[in-house]
Amino acid sequence: MSEPSLRRLRYFIALAEHGKFQTAADAVSISQPALSAELRRLEDFVGKPLFLRSPSTRLTPAGLALLPHAKAAVGAANRFNGVAAEVGSGEPATITIGTVATFLHRGLPEAVKDFTTARPHISVTTREATSASQSDMLLGHEIDISCGHMPLQHPGVICTPAARENFWLCVPSELGDLSLAEAADRPFVIFRRSASPIYHDTVVGICRSHGFEPRIQHETTSWATAVEMVAHGLGITLVPTPLARSSRRDERLSFSRIDSDPNAPQSWVTIRREDQTGPVGDLSMDIVVASEESTEAAPTTA
């Protein structure tokens, strides 16, 4: 039996991501019966079903095991095609950065600007994504640099630690220099754990180290939302230094430094090992340096 084609792997990925045969077929521009037939051939090759069809379409354990490898294979092929096109046409190369939102306040834009100024023939793009999702994206060649809070344990990558984050208590300005202990009974705005386990657990851990359990009333998936909710008087929150610095001129807010060093999360910049000595490696180190420099200047309180 012949090995599965990249096209068939793309169909497999499409159904895994969309969960419905017709939606997946539309996404890859084939008919639903043709998609079903191609996936049956792939299952025949594997020797086990990849999907449960009833009561809803979902991956079997075999499908779950093979999905990241399918993404890696398709991603590598896409990367090859892109580089081949660049070599053949002379068009600028592209580096894609996956990043969590806080890196945008931690020197990433400045690092990219300086890099592209020095190397105008290279185009740099960014994709905001969670730390967890960036692992598959990096191994699947969807991104070239990962900026997040989870070190990737894989022999094919290099993880470089960037700056640790200190945290600041963010409260409505009318509360003034409120201490964290004095804020213990107030409602908290906090990162939803499913969106960022590290930030959620860090904030909870800091509160516990100060002798109380935070009364979580509002959950968000972005720091910008959390800060805006505090500005409207809906609660208080803890934010990392880059966010405190970017919001320091907002007269609705007040910030005070929290002793959070033991709980401070580590940030990481990760690349594929094969890219270590090229432009990707250079840009990744520029981002690390910018991240470390961004922690040096503390925000002024409003």
Short mmCIF file of C-alpha atoms in Angstrom, two decimals:
data_model
loop_
_atom_site.label_atom_id
_atom_site.label_comp_id
_atom_site.label_asym_id
_atom_site.label_seq_id
_atom_site.Cartn_x
_atom_site.Cartn_y
_atom_site.Cartn_z
CA MET A 1 0.00 0.00 0.00
CA SER A 2 1.41 3.40 -1.00
CA GLU A 3 2.31 5.97 1.63
CA PRO A 4 -0.28 8.70 2.32
CA SER A 5 0.09 11.87 0.29
CA LEU A 6 0.39 15.32 1.80
CA ARG A 7 -3.03 16.06 0.37
CA ARG A 8 -4.53 13.21 2.37
CA LEU A 9 -2.80 14.46 5.52
CA ARG A 10 -4.28 17.90 4.90
CA TYR A 11 -7.74 16.32 4.74
CA PHE A 12 -7.05 14.53 8.02
CA ILE A 13 -6.01 17.80 9.68
CA ALA A 14 -9.04 19.63 8.28
CA LEU A 15 -11.53 17.16 9.74
CA ALA A 16 -9.67 17.10 13.08
CA GLU A 17 -9.88 20.90 13.28
CA HIS A 18 -13.42 21.42 12.00
CA GLY A 19 -15.12 18.33 13.45
CA LYS A 20 -17.68 18.09 10.64
CA PHE A 21 -17.21 16.37 7.30
CA GLN A 22 -18.98 18.98 5.20
CA THR A 23 -17.21 21.91 6.88
CA ALA A 24 -13.84 20.19 6.46
CA ALA A 25 -14.59 19.37 2.83
CA ASP A 26 -15.48 23.00 2.14
CA ALA A 27 -12.25 24.13 3.83
CA VAL A 28 -10.10 22.00 1.51
CA SER A 29 -12.29 22.53 -1.57
CA ILE A 30 -13.41 18.97 -2.29
CA SER A 31 -16.74 17.17 -2.04
CA GLN A 32 -17.80 15.54 1.19
CA PRO A 33 -17.90 12.00 -0.33
CA ALA A 34 -14.39 12.49 -1.74
CA LEU A 35 -13.11 13.61 1.67
CA SER A 36 -14.67 10.56 3.33
CA ALA A 37 -13.11 8.23 0.76
CA GLU A 38 -9.65 9.76 1.19
CA LEU A 39 -9.83 9.45 4.97
CA ARG A 40 -10.92 5.83 4.70
CA ARG A 41 -7.81 5.15 2.62
CA LEU A 42 -5.69 6.86 5.27
CA GLU A 43 -7.30 4.71 7.98
CA ASP A 44 -6.65 1.60 5.88
CA PHE A 45 -2.98 2.59 5.70
CA VAL A 46 -2.77 3.13 9.47
CA GLY A 47 -4.74 -0.02 10.24
CA LYS A 48 -6.98 1.66 12.81
CA PRO A 49 -9.84 4.18 12.74
CA LEU A 50 -8.71 7.76 13.15
CA PHE A 51 -12.16 9.20 13.87
CA LEU A 52 -15.25 8.19 15.77
CA ARG A 53 -18.22 9.03 13.57
CA SER A 54 -21.04 8.79 16.12
CA PRO A 55 -22.60 10.50 18.00
CA SER A 56 -20.21 13.22 16.84
CA THR A 57 -17.01 13.27 14.82
CA ARG A 58 -13.93 13.20 17.04
CA LEU A 59 -10.44 11.77 17.01
CA THR A 60 -9.70 8.27 18.29
CA PRO A 61 -6.54 7.69 20.39
CA ALA A 62 -4.77 6.72 17.15
CA GLY A 63 -5.92 9.94 15.52
CA LEU A 64 -4.76 12.00 18.49
CA ALA A 65 -1.35 10.32 18.35
CA LEU A 66 -0.90 10.97 14.62
CA LEU A 67 -2.30 14.51 14.39
CA PRO A 68 0.84 16.41 15.55
CA HIS A 69 2.97 14.36 13.16
CA ALA A 70 0.61 15.13 10.29
CA LYS A 71 0.82 18.83 11.12
CA ALA A 72 4.60 18.65 11.27
CA ALA A 73 4.79 16.91 7.88
CA VAL A 74 2.43 19.35 6.19
CA GLY A 75 4.11 22.30 7.88
CA ALA A 76 7.55 21.17 6.71
CA ALA A 77 6.23 20.78 3.16
CA ASN A 78 4.69 24.25 3.28
CA ARG A 79 7.95 25.66 4.57
CA PHE A 80 9.90 23.95 1.77
CA ASN A 81 7.51 25.32 -0.84
CA GLY A 82 7.81 28.81 0.61
CA VAL A 83 11.60 28.79 0.72
CA ALA A 84 11.76 27.29 -2.77
CA ALA A 85 9.54 30.07 -4.06
CA GLU A 86 11.71 32.69 -2.35
CA VAL A 87 14.90 31.20 -3.79
CA GLY A 88 13.42 30.95 -7.26
CA SER A 89 11.81 34.38 -7.39
CA GLY A 90 14.25 36.41 -5.32
CA GLU A 91 11.38 37.61 -3.09
CA PRO A 92 12.24 38.52 0.54
CA ALA A 93 12.37 35.71 3.07
CA THR A 94 9.78 35.70 5.84
CA ILE A 95 10.17 35.00 9.56
CA THR A 96 6.98 34.36 11.50
CA ILE A 97 6.85 34.97 15.25
CA GLY A 98 4.25 33.38 17.51
CA THR A 99 3.76 35.42 20.67
CA VAL A 100 1.66 35.87 23.76
CA ALA A 101 0.29 39.38 24.19
CA THR A 102 2.69 40.43 26.96
CA PHE A 103 5.71 40.20 24.66
CA LEU A 104 4.21 43.12 22.73
CA HIS A 105 4.88 45.19 25.87
CA ARG A 106 8.25 43.55 26.44
CA GLY A 107 10.40 44.91 23.63
CA LEU A 108 9.20 42.63 20.81
CA PRO A 109 8.02 45.45 18.48
CA GLU A 110 11.29 47.33 18.99
CA ALA A 111 13.36 44.20 18.32
CA VAL A 112 11.43 43.50 15.11
CA LYS A 113 11.75 47.10 13.94
CA ASP A 114 15.51 47.17 14.52
CA PHE A 115 15.93 43.77 12.83
CA THR A 116 13.96 44.69 9.69
CA THR A 117 15.74 48.04 9.46
CA ALA A 118 19.08 46.23 9.43
CA ARG A 119 17.79 43.47 7.10
CA PRO A 120 15.14 45.04 4.84
CA HIS A 121 15.15 41.97 2.57
CA ILE A 122 13.55 39.89 5.35
CA SER A 123 9.85 40.27 6.15
CA VAL A 124 8.80 39.60 9.75
CA THR A 125 5.21 38.72 10.63
CA THR A 126 3.62 37.98 14.01
CA ARG A 127 0.78 35.72 15.14
CA GLU A 128 -0.71 36.07 18.61
CA ALA A 129 -1.24 32.64 20.17
CA THR A 130 -1.24 30.98 23.56
CA SER A 131 1.97 29.45 24.89
CA ALA A 132 0.48 25.94 24.63
CA SER A 133 -0.62 26.28 21.00
CA GLN A 134 2.74 27.67 19.93
CA SER A 135 4.45 24.33 20.52
CA ASP A 136 2.58 22.60 17.70
CA MET A 137 2.89 25.71 15.53
CA LEU A 138 6.67 25.76 15.90
CA LEU A 139 7.13 22.04 15.25
CA GLY A 140 4.69 22.28 12.35
CA HIS A 141 6.63 25.18 10.79
CA GLU A 142 3.66 27.53 11.09
CA ILE A 143 5.90 29.88 13.07
CA ASP A 144 9.69 30.22 13.28
CA ILE A 145 10.01 31.79 16.73
CA SER A 146 7.87 31.08 19.79
CA CYS A 147 7.56 33.74 22.52
CA GLY A 148 5.67 32.40 25.52
CA HIS A 149 5.76 30.98 29.02
CA MET A 150 6.16 27.26 28.42
CA PRO A 151 9.53 25.67 27.63
CA LEU A 152 9.16 23.10 24.85
CA GLN A 153 10.73 19.76 25.70
CA HIS A 154 11.80 18.50 22.29
CA PRO A 155 15.26 17.58 20.93
CA GLY A 156 14.65 19.60 17.79
CA VAL A 157 14.28 22.98 19.49
CA ILE A 158 16.31 25.43 21.57
CA CYS A 159 14.58 27.25 24.45
CA THR A 160 16.26 30.41 25.70
CA PRO A 161 15.03 31.93 28.99
CA ALA A 162 14.06 35.58 28.73
CA ALA A 163 13.17 37.91 31.59
CA ARG A 164 11.22 36.86 34.65
CA GLU A 165 8.20 39.03 35.32
CA ASN A 166 7.59 40.99 38.47
CA PHE A 167 4.00 41.86 39.29
CA TRP A 168 2.20 45.03 40.30
CA LEU A 169 -1.08 45.53 42.11
CA CYS A 170 -3.41 47.44 39.79
CA VAL A 171 -6.34 49.23 41.45
CA PRO A 172 -8.68 52.12 40.61
CA SER A 173 -6.87 55.40 41.27
CA GLU A 174 -9.33 56.46 43.98
CA LEU A 175 -8.06 53.62 46.17
CA GLY A 176 -4.57 55.16 46.17
CA ASP A 177 -1.64 53.19 47.58
CA LEU A 178 -3.63 50.14 48.61
CA SER A 179 -1.52 47.22 49.79
CA LEU A 180 -2.21 43.69 48.64
CA ALA A 181 -3.15 42.68 52.21
CA GLU A 182 -5.64 45.56 52.36
CA ALA A 183 -7.05 44.45 49.01
CA ALA A 184 -7.70 40.88 50.14
CA ASP A 185 -11.48 41.31 50.48
CA ARG A 186 -11.95 43.08 47.14
CA PRO A 187 -13.13 41.30 43.96
CA PHE A 188 -10.35 40.16 41.65
CA VAL A 189 -10.10 40.32 37.87
CA ILE A 190 -7.98 37.36 36.80
CA PHE A 191 -6.81 35.52 33.69
CA ARG A 192 -9.01 32.54 32.89
CA ARG A 193 -6.97 29.43 33.64
CA SER A 194 -7.86 27.72 30.35
CA ALA A 195 -6.41 30.72 28.49
CA SER A 196 -3.20 31.01 30.53
CA PRO A 197 -2.57 28.49 33.33
CA ILE A 198 0.73 30.16 34.19
CA TYR A 199 -0.68 33.66 34.69
CA HIS A 200 -3.73 32.39 36.53
CA ASP A 201 -1.66 30.24 38.88
CA THR A 202 0.91 33.00 39.38
CA VAL A 203 -1.69 35.53 40.53
CA VAL A 204 -3.36 32.99 42.81
CA GLY A 205 0.04 31.94 44.15
CA ILE A 206 1.05 35.52 44.96
CA CYS A 207 -2.21 36.07 46.83
CA ARG A 208 -1.77 32.85 48.80
CA SER A 209 1.80 33.81 49.70
CA HIS A 210 0.33 36.98 51.18
CA GLY A 211 -2.09 34.98 53.32
CA PHE A 212 -5.40 35.01 51.46
CA GLU A 213 -7.37 33.35 48.67
CA PRO A 214 -8.40 35.83 45.93
CA ARG A 215 -12.13 36.37 45.54
CA ILE A 216 -12.33 35.90 41.77
CA GLN A 217 -15.29 37.75 40.31
CA HIS A 218 -14.24 38.41 36.72
CA GLU A 219 -12.19 36.23 34.35
CA THR A 220 -10.60 37.46 31.13
CA THR A 221 -8.43 36.18 28.28
CA SER A 222 -6.36 39.36 27.84
CA TRP A 223 -4.48 41.77 30.07
CA ALA A 224 -5.98 44.74 28.23
CA THR A 225 -9.46 43.60 29.27
CA ALA A 226 -8.36 43.02 32.87
CA VAL A 227 -6.85 46.51 33.16
CA GLU A 228 -9.90 48.13 31.58
CA MET A 229 -12.23 46.36 34.01
CA VAL A 230 -10.15 47.66 36.91
CA ALA A 231 -10.28 51.16 35.44
CA HIS A 232 -14.08 50.90 35.52
CA GLY A 233 -14.05 49.94 39.19
CA LEU A 234 -15.09 46.31 38.73
CA GLY A 235 -12.25 44.92 40.82
CA ILE A 236 -8.48 44.82 41.23
CA THR A 237 -5.83 42.72 39.53
CA LEU A 238 -2.15 41.86 39.43
CA VAL A 239 -0.30 42.63 36.20
CA PRO A 240 3.29 42.02 35.03
CA THR A 241 5.69 44.94 34.74
CA PRO A 242 5.33 45.45 30.95
CA LEU A 243 1.56 45.91 31.31
CA ALA A 244 1.94 48.20 34.31
CA ARG A 245 4.40 50.29 32.35
CA SER A 246 2.19 50.56 29.27
CA SER A 247 -0.79 51.69 31.42
CA ARG A 248 1.10 54.04 33.75
CA ARG A 249 -0.33 57.21 32.18
CA ASP A 250 -3.93 56.10 32.67
CA GLU A 251 -5.20 58.45 35.41
CA ARG A 252 -7.92 55.95 36.32
CA LEU A 253 -5.34 53.47 37.64
CA SER A 254 -2.80 53.21 40.42
CA PHE A 255 0.06 50.67 40.65
CA SER A 256 2.18 49.38 43.51
CA ARG A 257 5.01 46.85 43.37
CA ILE A 258 4.35 43.37 44.80
CA ASP A 259 7.00 41.12 46.29
CA SER A 260 6.44 38.29 43.81
CA ASP A 261 9.96 37.11 42.87
CA PRO A 262 9.46 33.48 44.08
CA ASN A 263 6.29 33.25 41.98
CA ALA A 264 7.47 35.24 38.97
CA PRO A 265 6.89 33.25 35.76
CA GLN A 266 9.75 32.65 33.36
CA SER A 267 9.32 33.71 29.76
CA TRP A 268 10.94 31.75 26.93
CA VAL A 269 11.98 32.36 23.34
CA THR A 270 12.10 29.10 21.36
CA ILE A 271 13.31 28.25 17.86
CA ARG A 272 13.96 25.09 15.88
CA ARG A 273 17.54 23.87 16.31
CA GLU A 274 18.10 23.98 12.54
CA ASP A 275 17.56 27.77 12.58
CA GLN A 276 20.04 28.55 15.36
CA THR A 277 22.80 30.02 13.19
CA GLY A 278 20.67 31.95 10.67
CA PRO A 279 18.52 35.10 10.72
CA VAL A 280 15.90 33.34 12.86
CA GLY A 281 18.49 32.69 15.55
CA ASP A 282 19.69 36.29 15.39
CA LEU A 283 16.17 37.70 15.74
CA SER A 284 15.35 35.33 18.59
CA MET A 285 18.34 36.61 20.57
CA ASP A 286 17.36 40.20 19.81
CA ILE A 287 13.96 39.44 21.35
CA VAL A 288 15.59 37.89 24.44
CA VAL A 289 17.74 40.98 24.97
CA ALA A 290 14.79 43.32 24.44
CA SER A 291 12.73 41.32 26.93
CA GLU A 292 15.42 41.57 29.59
CA GLU A 293 15.90 45.29 29.01
CA SER A 294 12.16 45.91 29.29
CA THR A 295 12.13 44.74 32.91
CA GLU A 296 14.70 47.29 34.03
CA ALA A 297 12.50 50.39 33.96
CA ALA A 298 9.68 50.34 36.48
CA PRO A 299 6.37 52.09 35.88
CA THR A 300 5.48 55.26 37.73
CA THR A 301 2.27 55.18 39.69
CA ALA A 302 -0.62 57.30 38.53
#
